[in-house]
CSV table of C-alpha atoms in Angstrom, one decimal:
chain,number,residue,atom,x,y,z
A,384,UNK,CA,143.2,62.0,114.9
A,385,UNK,CA,143.8,61.5,111.3
A,386,UNK,CA,141.3,61.0,108.5
A,387,UNK,CA,142.8,57.6,108.0
A,388,UNK,CA,142.1,56.6,111.6
A,389,UNK,CA,138.5,57.7,111.3
A,390,UNK,CA,138.0,55.7,108.1
A,391,UNK,CA,139.4,52.6,109.7
A,392,UNK,CA,137.5,53.0,112.9
A,393,UNK,CA,140.6,53.4,115.1
A,394,UNK,CA,141.0,55.8,118.0
A,395,UNK,CA,137.5,56.3,119.2
A,396,UNK,CA,135.6,53.5,117.7
A,397,UNK,CA,131.9,54.0,117.0
A,398,UNK,CA,131.6,57.5,118.5
A,399,UNK,CA,133.5,59.1,115.7
A,400,UNK,CA,131.4,57.6,112.8
A,401,UNK,CA,128.2,58.6,114.6
A,402,UNK,CA,129.4,62.1,115.0
A,403,UNK,CA,130.5,62.2,111.4
A,404,UNK,CA,127.1,60.9,110.3
A,405,UNK,CA,125.4,63.6,112.3
A,406,UNK,CA,127.5,66.3,110.8
A,407,UNK,CA,126.8,64.9,107.3
A,408,UNK,CA,123.0,64.8,108.1
A,409,UNK,CA,123.0,68.4,109.4
A,410,UNK,CA,125.0,69.4,106.3
A,411,UNK,CA,122.5,67.6,104.0
A,412,UNK,CA,119.5,69.2,105.8
A,413,UNK,CA,121.1,72.7,105.6
A,414,UNK,CA,121.9,72.2,101.9
A,415,UNK,CA,118.3,71.0,101.3
A,416,UNK,CA,116.8,74.0,103.1
A,417,UNK,CA,119.1,76.3,101.1
A,418,UNK,CA,118.1,74.7,97.9
A,419,UNK,CA,114.4,75.0,98.8
A,420,UNK,CA,114.8,78.6,99.7
A,421,UNK,CA,116.4,79.2,96.3
A,422,UNK,CA,113.5,77.4,94.5
A,423,UNK,CA,110.6,79.2,96.1
A,424,UNK,CA,108.1,80.5,93.7
A,425,UNK,CA,107.4,84.1,93.6
A,426,UNK,CA,103.8,85.2,94.3
A,427,UNK,CA,101.7,85.1,91.2
A,428,UNK,CA,100.9,88.6,89.9
A,429,UNK,CA,97.4,89.8,90.2
A,430,UNK,CA,95.4,88.9,87.2
A,431,UNK,CA,94.8,91.7,84.7
A,432,UNK,CA,91.1,92.7,84.8
A,433,UNK,CA,89.2,91.3,81.9
A,434,UNK,CA,87.2,93.9,80.0
A,435,UNK,CA,83.5,93.7,80.7
A,436,UNK,CA,82.8,94.3,77.0
A,437,UNK,CA,84.8,94.2,73.8
A,438,UNK,CA,84.0,97.9,73.0
A,439,UNK,CA,81.9,100.9,73.8
A,440,UNK,CA,79.0,99.9,71.5
A,441,UNK,CA,78.6,96.5,73.4
A,442,UNK,CA,78.7,98.3,76.7
A,443,UNK,CA,76.0,100.8,75.6
A,444,UNK,CA,73.8,98.0,74.2
A,445,UNK,CA,74.1,96.0,77.5
A,446,UNK,CA,73.3,99.1,79.6
A,447,UNK,CA,70.2,99.8,77.5
A,448,UNK,CA,69.1,96.2,77.9
A,449,UNK,CA,69.5,96.4,81.6
A,450,UNK,CA,67.6,99.7,81.8
A,451,UNK,CA,64.7,98.4,79.6
A,452,UNK,CA,64.5,95.3,81.8
A,453,UNK,CA,64.5,97.5,84.9
A,454,UNK,CA,61.7,99.6,83.5
A,455,UNK,CA,59.6,96.5,82.6
A,456,UNK,CA,60.1,95.2,86.1
A,457,UNK,CA,59.1,98.6,87.5
A,458,UNK,CA,55.9,98.5,85.4
A,459,UNK,CA,55.2,95.0,86.9
A,460,UNK,CA,55.8,96.2,90.5
A,461,UNK,CA,52.9,95.8,92.9
A,462,UNK,CA,53.5,97.4,96.3
A,463,UNK,CA,51.2,94.9,97.9
A,464,UNK,CA,53.4,92.0,96.7
A,465,UNK,CA,57.0,92.3,97.9
A,466,UNK,CA,58.1,89.4,95.7
A,467,UNK,CA,57.6,91.7,92.7
A,468,UNK,CA,60.4,93.9,94.1
A,469,UNK,CA,63.1,91.2,93.6
A,470,UNK,CA,63.6,91.6,89.8
A,471,UNK,CA,64.4,95.2,90.4
A,472,UNK,CA,67.0,94.5,93.1
A,473,UNK,CA,68.8,92.1,90.7
A,474,UNK,CA,69.2,94.9,88.2
A,475,UNK,CA,70.3,97.5,90.7
A,476,UNK,CA,73.3,98.0,92.9
A,477,UNK,CA,74.9,100.6,95.2
A,478,UNK,CA,72.9,103.7,96.1
A,479,UNK,CA,70.1,102.9,93.6
A,480,UNK,CA,69.4,99.5,95.1
A,481,UNK,CA,69.4,100.9,98.7
A,482,UNK,CA,67.0,103.7,97.7
A,483,UNK,CA,64.7,101.2,95.9
A,484,UNK,CA,64.6,98.9,98.9
A,485,UNK,CA,63.7,101.8,101.2
A,486,UNK,CA,61.1,103.3,98.9
A,487,UNK,CA,59.4,100.0,98.0
A,488,UNK,CA,59.3,99.1,101.7
A,489,UNK,CA,57.5,102.3,102.5
A,490,UNK,CA,55.1,101.9,99.6
A,491,UNK,CA,54.3,98.4,100.8
A,492,UNK,CA,53.8,99.5,104.4
A,493,UNK,CA,51.6,102.4,103.5
A,494,UNK,CA,49.5,100.5,101.0
A,495,UNK,CA,50.4,102.5,97.9
A,496,UNK,CA,48.9,101.6,94.5
A,497,UNK,CA,50.6,102.2,91.2
A,498,UNK,CA,48.8,102.3,87.9
A,499,UNK,CA,50.0,102.9,84.4
A,500,UNK,CA,53.3,102.2,82.7
A,501,UNK,CA,56.5,104.3,82.3
A,502,UNK,CA,58.0,104.2,78.8
A,503,UNK,CA,61.6,104.6,77.8
A,504,UNK,CA,61.4,107.4,75.2
A,505,UNK,CA,65.1,107.4,74.4
A,506,UNK,CA,68.4,105.9,75.6
A,507,UNK,CA,71.7,107.3,74.6
A,508,UNK,CA,75.1,106.0,75.8
A,509,UNK,CA,77.2,109.0,76.8
A,510,UNK,CA,80.5,107.5,78.0
A,511,UNK,CA,82.4,104.4,78.7
A,512,UNK,CA,86.1,103.4,78.3
A,513,UNK,CA,88.1,100.2,78.7
A,514,UNK,CA,87.5,98.0,80.5
A,515,UNK,CA,83.9,99.2,80.0
A,516,UNK,CA,82.9,98.4,83.5
A,517,UNK,CA,81.4,101.9,84.0
A,518,UNK,CA,78.7,103.2,81.6
A,519,UNK,CA,76.9,106.5,81.8
A,520,UNK,CA,73.8,107.0,79.8
A,521,UNK,CA,71.2,109.8,79.2
A,522,UNK,CA,67.6,108.5,79.3
A,523,UNK,CA,64.3,110.1,78.7
A,524,UNK,CA,61.5,108.4,80.6
A,525,UNK,CA,57.9,109.1,79.8
A,526,UNK,CA,55.9,108.9,83.0
A,527,UNK,CA,52.7,110.5,81.7
A,528,UNK,CA,50.6,107.4,82.2
A,529,UNK,CA,51.9,106.6,85.7
A,530,UNK,CA,49.9,107.4,88.8
A,531,UNK,CA,50.7,106.5,92.4
A,532,UNK,CA,47.9,106.5,95.0
A,533,UNK,CA,47.7,106.1,98.7
A,534,UNK,CA,45.6,103.4,100.3
A,535,UNK,CA,42.5,105.6,100.0
A,536,UNK,CA,42.9,106.1,96.3
A,537,UNK,CA,44.2,109.7,96.6
A,538,UNK,CA,46.9,110.6,94.0
A,539,UNK,CA,50.4,111.1,95.4
A,540,UNK,CA,51.7,112.6,92.2
A,541,UNK,CA,52.8,116.2,92.6
A,542,UNK,CA,50.8,118.7,90.7
A,543,UNK,CA,52.7,119.9,87.7
A,544,UNK,CA,54.8,116.8,87.4
A,545,UNK,CA,56.4,116.7,83.9
A,546,UNK,CA,55.3,113.9,81.6
A,547,UNK,CA,59.0,113.3,80.7
A,548,UNK,CA,62.0,112.9,83.0
A,549,UNK,CA,65.6,113.3,81.8
A,550,UNK,CA,67.9,111.0,83.7
A,551,UNK,CA,71.6,110.4,83.9
A,552,UNK,CA,72.2,106.8,84.9
A,553,UNK,CA,75.4,105.1,85.9
A,554,UNK,CA,75.8,101.3,85.2
A,555,UNK,CA,78.7,99.3,86.7
A,556,UNK,CA,80.0,95.8,86.2
A,557,UNK,CA,82.2,93.8,88.6
A,558,UNK,CA,84.2,90.6,88.6
A,559,UNK,CA,81.4,88.7,90.3
A,560,UNK,CA,78.3,90.5,88.9
A,561,UNK,CA,76.9,91.6,85.6
A,562,UNK,CA,76.2,95.1,84.6
A,563,UNK,CA,73.8,96.8,87.0
A,564,UNK,CA,72.3,100.2,87.5
A,565,UNK,CA,74.2,101.9,90.3
A,566,UNK,CA,72.9,105.4,90.4
A,567,UNK,CA,70.2,107.5,88.7
A,568,UNK,CA,69.7,111.3,88.9
A,569,UNK,CA,67.3,113.7,87.3
A,570,UNK,CA,68.8,116.3,85.0
A,571,UNK,CA,67.2,119.1,83.0
A,572,UNK,CA,63.9,117.7,81.8
A,573,UNK,CA,63.9,120.1,78.8
A,574,UNK,CA,66.4,117.8,77.2
A,575,UNK,CA,63.6,115.3,76.6
A,576,UNK,CA,61.0,116.0,73.9
A,577,UNK,CA,58.8,113.3,72.6
């Protein structure tokens, strides 16, 4: 059958136009899918991490503020009142938070009593680099006035405990949290002199 016959509806009547319409419809759909496939957007690249701080000095200052707030919260801690633990947990993360939770739970259960305040004798930022989401600091903590007693009032402080502790503390920041203390370890106490 000629193209002319199809145009004029001869030689097969309505069946040919319907078949032609179906072919056109399939071709349009195929072209549309092809066009859509060519226009798909590529996945967006992962965002570049934003620096936690503009520079090392800001990172050190923030870490010092966190440590001093932690020390103040520690000085306010009352093992008989578990609600006094929460401010510490907000400033800690990782292994330090886990250790604090365990230690304060034991102190509460055993009826320990804490008296006296610890004092930050010095804070020195040691290292941090862009994006400043990890800060390491050297801290000297004066614990000479602190005493921990059992429920009967007996001191639990080890004989010969030094008055000053030298600590290396790691602070971390994340996308969804501010700078927190993540770990703390005791280093050579001779580094601290008052």
